[in-house]
Coordinates of N, CA and C in Angstrom, one line a residue:
M9 N -7.2 28.7 24.6 CA -5.5 28.7 24.6 C -5.3 30.0 25.1
N10 N -4.6 29.8 26.0 CA -4.1 30.8 26.9 C -2.9 31.7 26.4
P11 N -2.8 32.9 26.7 CA -1.5 33.6 26.1 C -0.4 33.2 26.1
T12 N 0.2 32.3 27.1 CA 1.5 32.2 26.8 C 1.6 30.8 25.7
S13 N 0.7 30.1 25.9 CA 0.4 29.0 24.6 C 0.3 29.6 23.2
L14 N -0.4 30.7 23.1 CA -0.5 31.3 21.8 C 0.9 31.9 21.7
L15 N 1.7 32.7 22.1 CA 2.7 33.1 22.2 C 3.9 32.1 21.4
K16 N 3.9 31.1 22.2 CA 4.6 29.9 22.0 C 4.3 29.8 20.5
A17 N 3.1 29.5 20.2 CA 2.5 28.9 19.0 C 3.2 29.9 17.6
L18 N 2.8 31.1 17.9 CA 2.9 31.9 17.4 C 4.8 32.1 16.9
A19 N 5.8 31.9 17.7 CA 7.1 32.0 17.7 C 7.5 30.7 17.0
A20 N 6.8 29.5 17.1 CA 7.2 28.5 16.5 C 6.8 28.8 14.9
L21 N 5.8 29.5 14.6 CA 4.9 29.7 13.2 C 6.3 30.5 13.0
T22 N 6.7 31.6 13.3 CA 7.6 32.5 13.0 C 9.0 32.1 12.6
I23 N 9.3 30.9 13.3 CA 10.6 30.1 13.3 C 10.6 29.4 12.0
A24 N 9.2 28.8 12.0 CA 9.3 27.9 10.7 C 9.0 28.5 9.4
L25 N 8.4 29.7 9.4 CA 8.1 30.5 8.1 C 9.3 31.1 7.7
G26 N 10.2 31.8 8.8 CA 11.7 31.8 8.7 C 12.7 31.3 7.7
A27 N 12.6 29.7 8.4 CA 13.5 28.7 8.1 C 13.0 28.3 6.5
G28 N 11.6 28.1 6.4 CA 11.5 27.8 4.8 C 11.8 28.9 3.8
A29 N 11.7 30.0 4.4 CA 12.0 31.4 3.3 C 13.4 30.8 3.1
A30 N 14.3 31.0 4.1 CA 15.7 30.7 3.6 C 16.0 29.5 2.8
A31 N 15.1 28.1 3.3 CA 15.5 27.5 2.3 C 14.9 27.6 0.9
Q32 N 14.0 28.3 0.7 CA 13.5 28.6 -0.8 C 14.7 29.4 -1.5
A33 N 15.1 30.2 -1.0 CA 16.0 31.1 -2.1 C 17.0 31.7 -1.3
Q34 N 18.1 31.8 -1.9 CA 19.2 32.7 -1.2 C 19.3 34.2 -2.1
V35 N 20.3 35.1 -2.2 CA 20.4 36.1 -2.3 C 21.6 35.9 -3.8
G36 N 21.2 36.4 -5.1 CA 22.5 36.4 -5.7 C 22.6 37.9 -5.9
M37 N 24.1 38.3 -6.6 CA 24.3 39.5 -7.2 C 25.1 39.6 -8.3
A38 N 24.6 40.6 -9.1 CA 25.5 40.7 -10.6 C 25.9 42.0 -10.4
H39 N 26.6 42.3 -11.4 CA 26.9 43.5 -11.7 C 27.0 43.9 -13.4
W40 N 26.3 44.6 -13.7 CA 26.3 45.1 -15.3 C 26.5 46.3 -15.6
P41 N 27.2 46.7 -16.8 CA 27.7 48.0 -17.0 C 26.4 48.5 -17.8
V42 N 25.8 49.5 -17.8 CA 25.0 49.7 -18.7 C 25.3 51.5 -18.9
Q43 N 25.6 51.7 -20.2 CA 26.2 52.9 -20.9 C 27.2 53.0 -19.7
A44 N 28.4 52.6 -19.4 CA 29.3 53.0 -18.8 C 29.2 53.3 -17.6
R45 N 27.7 52.9 -16.8 CA 27.8 53.3 -15.5 C 27.3 52.0 -15.4
P46 N 28.1 51.7 -13.8 CA 27.8 50.1 -13.1 C 26.3 50.0 -12.5
V47 N 25.6 48.9 -12.7 CA 24.2 48.8 -12.4 C 24.5 47.3 -11.3
T48 N 24.1 47.5 -10.1 CA 24.2 46.2 -9.5 C 22.7 45.4 -9.3
L49 N 22.7 44.1 -9.6 CA 21.9 43.4 -9.2 C 21.5 42.4 -8.3
I50 N 20.3 43.0 -7.6 CA 20.1 41.8 -6.5 C 19.0 41.1 -6.6
Y51 N 18.9 39.6 -6.6 CA 17.9 38.8 -6.8 C 17.9 37.8 -6.6
P52 N 16.7 36.8 -6.2 CA 16.7 35.7 -5.3 C 17.2 34.5 -6.6
T53 N 17.9 33.5 -5.8 CA 18.5 32.6 -6.7 C 18.5 31.4 -5.6
Q54 N 18.9 30.2 -6.4 CA 18.8 29.0 -5.7 C 19.9 28.1 -5.2
A55 N 21.4 29.2 -5.7 CA 22.5 29.2 -5.6 C 23.0 29.4 -4.1
V56 N 24.0 28.5 -3.9 CA 24.1 28.7 -2.2 C 25.3 30.3 -2.0
S57 N 24.7 31.1 -1.1 CA 25.3 32.2 -1.0 C 26.6 31.7 0.1
R58 N 27.6 32.9 -0.3 CA 28.9 33.0 0.6 C 29.5 33.9 1.3
P59 N 30.1 34.4 2.0 CA 30.5 35.7 2.4 C 31.6 36.1 1.4
Q60 N 31.1 37.5 1.1 CA 32.2 37.9 0.2 C 32.6 39.5 0.4
S61 N 33.9 39.5 0.2 CA 34.4 41.0 0.6 C 34.2 42.1 -0.4
F62 N 34.0 43.4 -0.4 CA 33.9 44.5 -1.1 C 34.7 45.7 0.1
G63 N 35.7 45.5 -0.3 CA 36.8 46.9 0.6 C 36.1 46.2 2.1
P64 N 35.7 47.2 2.8 CA 35.7 47.3 4.6 C 34.1 46.3 4.3
F65 N 33.9 45.9 3.3 CA 32.2 45.3 3.7 C 32.4 43.9 3.3
T66 N 31.8 42.8 4.3 CA 31.7 41.5 3.8 C 30.0 40.9 3.7
I67 N 29.6 40.7 2.7 CA 28.2 40.5 2.5 C 28.0 38.9 2.3
D68 N 26.6 38.4 2.1 CA 26.8 37.1 2.3 C 25.8 37.1 0.8
V69 N 26.4 36.4 -0.3 CA 25.7 36.6 -1.5 C 26.2 35.7 -2.4
A70 N 25.5 35.3 -3.6 CA 25.9 34.2 -4.6 C 26.6 35.0 -5.5
L71 N 27.4 35.7 -5.9 CA 28.0 36.1 -7.2 C 27.5 35.6 -8.5
N72 N 26.9 36.2 -9.3 CA 26.7 35.7 -10.7 C 25.9 34.7 -10.8
A73 N 25.3 34.2 -9.9 CA 24.4 33.2 -9.8 C 23.3 33.5 -10.8
A74 N 22.4 32.0 -11.2 CA 21.5 32.0 -12.0 C 20.1 32.7 -11.3
P75 N 19.3 33.5 -11.8 CA 18.0 34.2 -11.0 C 17.1 32.7 -11.0
L76 N 16.1 33.1 -9.6 CA 15.2 32.1 -9.9 C 14.1 31.6 -11.2
D77 N 14.3 30.8 -11.9 CA 13.6 30.5 -12.9 C 12.0 30.8 -12.7
Q78 N 11.3 31.8 -12.7 CA 10.1 32.3 -12.6 C 10.1 33.8 -12.6
R79 N 9.0 34.1 -12.7 CA 8.5 35.7 -12.9 C 8.8 36.2 -11.4
Q80 N 9.4 37.5 -11.5 CA 9.5 38.2 -10.3 C 9.2 39.5 -10.3
R81 N 9.1 40.3 -9.0 CA 8.6 41.9 -9.0 C 10.3 42.4 -9.4
L82 N 10.1 43.7 -9.9 CA 10.9 44.6 -9.9 C 10.8 45.2 -8.9
I83 N 12.0 45.7 -8.3 CA 12.2 46.6 -7.0 C 13.6 47.7 -7.6
V84 N 13.2 48.8 -8.0 CA 14.6 49.7 -8.3 C 14.9 50.5 -7.1
I85 N 16.3 50.6 -6.6 CA 16.7 51.3 -5.4 C 18.0 52.1 -6.2
S86 N 18.3 53.5 -5.8 CA 18.9 54.3 -6.2 C 19.7 54.9 -4.9
H87 N 20.8 54.6 -4.6 CA 21.7 54.9 -4.0 C 22.2 56.5 -4.1
G88 N 21.7 57.3 -5.1 CA 22.3 58.5 -5.6 C 23.8 58.6 -6.5
T89 N 24.2 59.8 -6.4 CA 25.6 59.6 -7.2 C 26.7 59.3 -6.1
G90 N 26.7 59.5 -5.1 CA 27.6 59.8 -4.3 C 27.8 58.1 -3.4
G91 N 27.3 57.3 -3.5 CA 27.3 56.1 -2.9 C 27.6 55.0 -3.2
S92 N 27.3 53.7 -3.0 CA 27.5 52.5 -3.5 C 26.4 51.3 -3.3
A93 N 26.5 50.6 -4.0 CA 25.7 49.3 -3.9 C 25.4 48.5 -2.8
I94 N 26.9 48.6 -2.6 CA 27.3 47.7 -1.0 C 26.3 48.2 0.3
A95 N 26.2 49.2 0.2 CA 25.6 50.1 1.5 C 24.2 49.8 1.7
D96 N 23.4 49.8 0.5 CA 22.0 49.2 0.7 C 21.8 47.9 0.1
H97 N 22.7 47.1 0.3 CA 22.7 45.4 0.3 C 21.6 44.9 0.9
A98 N 21.6 45.5 2.2 CA 20.6 44.4 3.5 C 19.2 44.8 2.9
L99 N 19.0 46.2 2.7 CA 17.7 46.3 2.2 C 17.3 45.5 0.8
A100 N 18.3 45.5 -0.3 CA 18.0 44.9 -1.4 C 17.7 43.6 -1.2
A101 N 18.3 42.7 -0.5 CA 18.6 41.2 -0.7 C 17.3 41.1 0.3
A102 N 17.1 41.7 1.5 CA 15.5 41.6 2.2 C 14.5 41.3 1.3
L103 N 14.5 42.5 0.4 CA 13.3 42.5 -0.5 C 13.2 41.4 -1.6
A104 N 14.2 41.0 -2.1 CA 14.5 40.1 -3.2 C 13.9 38.8 -2.7
L105 N 13.9 38.5 -1.1 CA 13.7 37.1 -0.4 C 12.4 37.5 -0.3
V106 N 11.7 38.4 0.3 CA 10.3 38.8 0.2 C 9.5 38.5 -1.0
V107 N 9.7 39.2 -2.2 CA 9.2 38.8 -3.4 C 9.2 37.6 -3.7
S108 N 10.2 37.0 -3.5 CA 10.5 35.5 -4.2 C 9.7 34.6 -3.0
N109 N 9.3 34.6 -2.0 CA 8.6 33.7 -1.2 C 7.4 34.3 -1.1
S110 N 6.7 35.5 -1.8 CA 5.3 35.7 -1.5 C 4.5 35.2 -2.6
A111 N 3.2 35.2 -2.5 CA 2.4 34.5 -3.2 C 1.8 35.4 -4.3
W112 N 2.5 35.3 -5.8 CA 1.8 36.7 -6.4 C 1.8 35.7 -7.9
Q113 N 0.7 36.3 -8.3 CA -0.3 35.8 -9.6 C 0.0 36.8 -10.9
P114 N 0.8 36.6 -11.8 CA 1.0 37.4 -12.7 C 0.0 38.1 -13.6
A115 N -0.3 39.4 -13.9 CA -1.4 39.8 -14.6 C -1.7 39.4 -16.0

């Protein structure tokens, strides 16, 4: 296989894998008060995400949707005391989709 054909095959595989990941899960978001402090959960869901506005920010998310019905890894991100969970949404959403689409066997 020549280098051009190999690059085309890799590009097609990357697109196919990306399309499959998007079809498998969307990103859900819920807010829970924990001891009078807000906690934002970002998680994989089958619900359809839609653009939602939070102040000057618009993010694509399924608000208060049911999480996927399977065990998932837990990733904790803290934005500190002066930040907002919305600023870290892109990172949290990407991680939620990665863990939902990776092969994982519970211990």
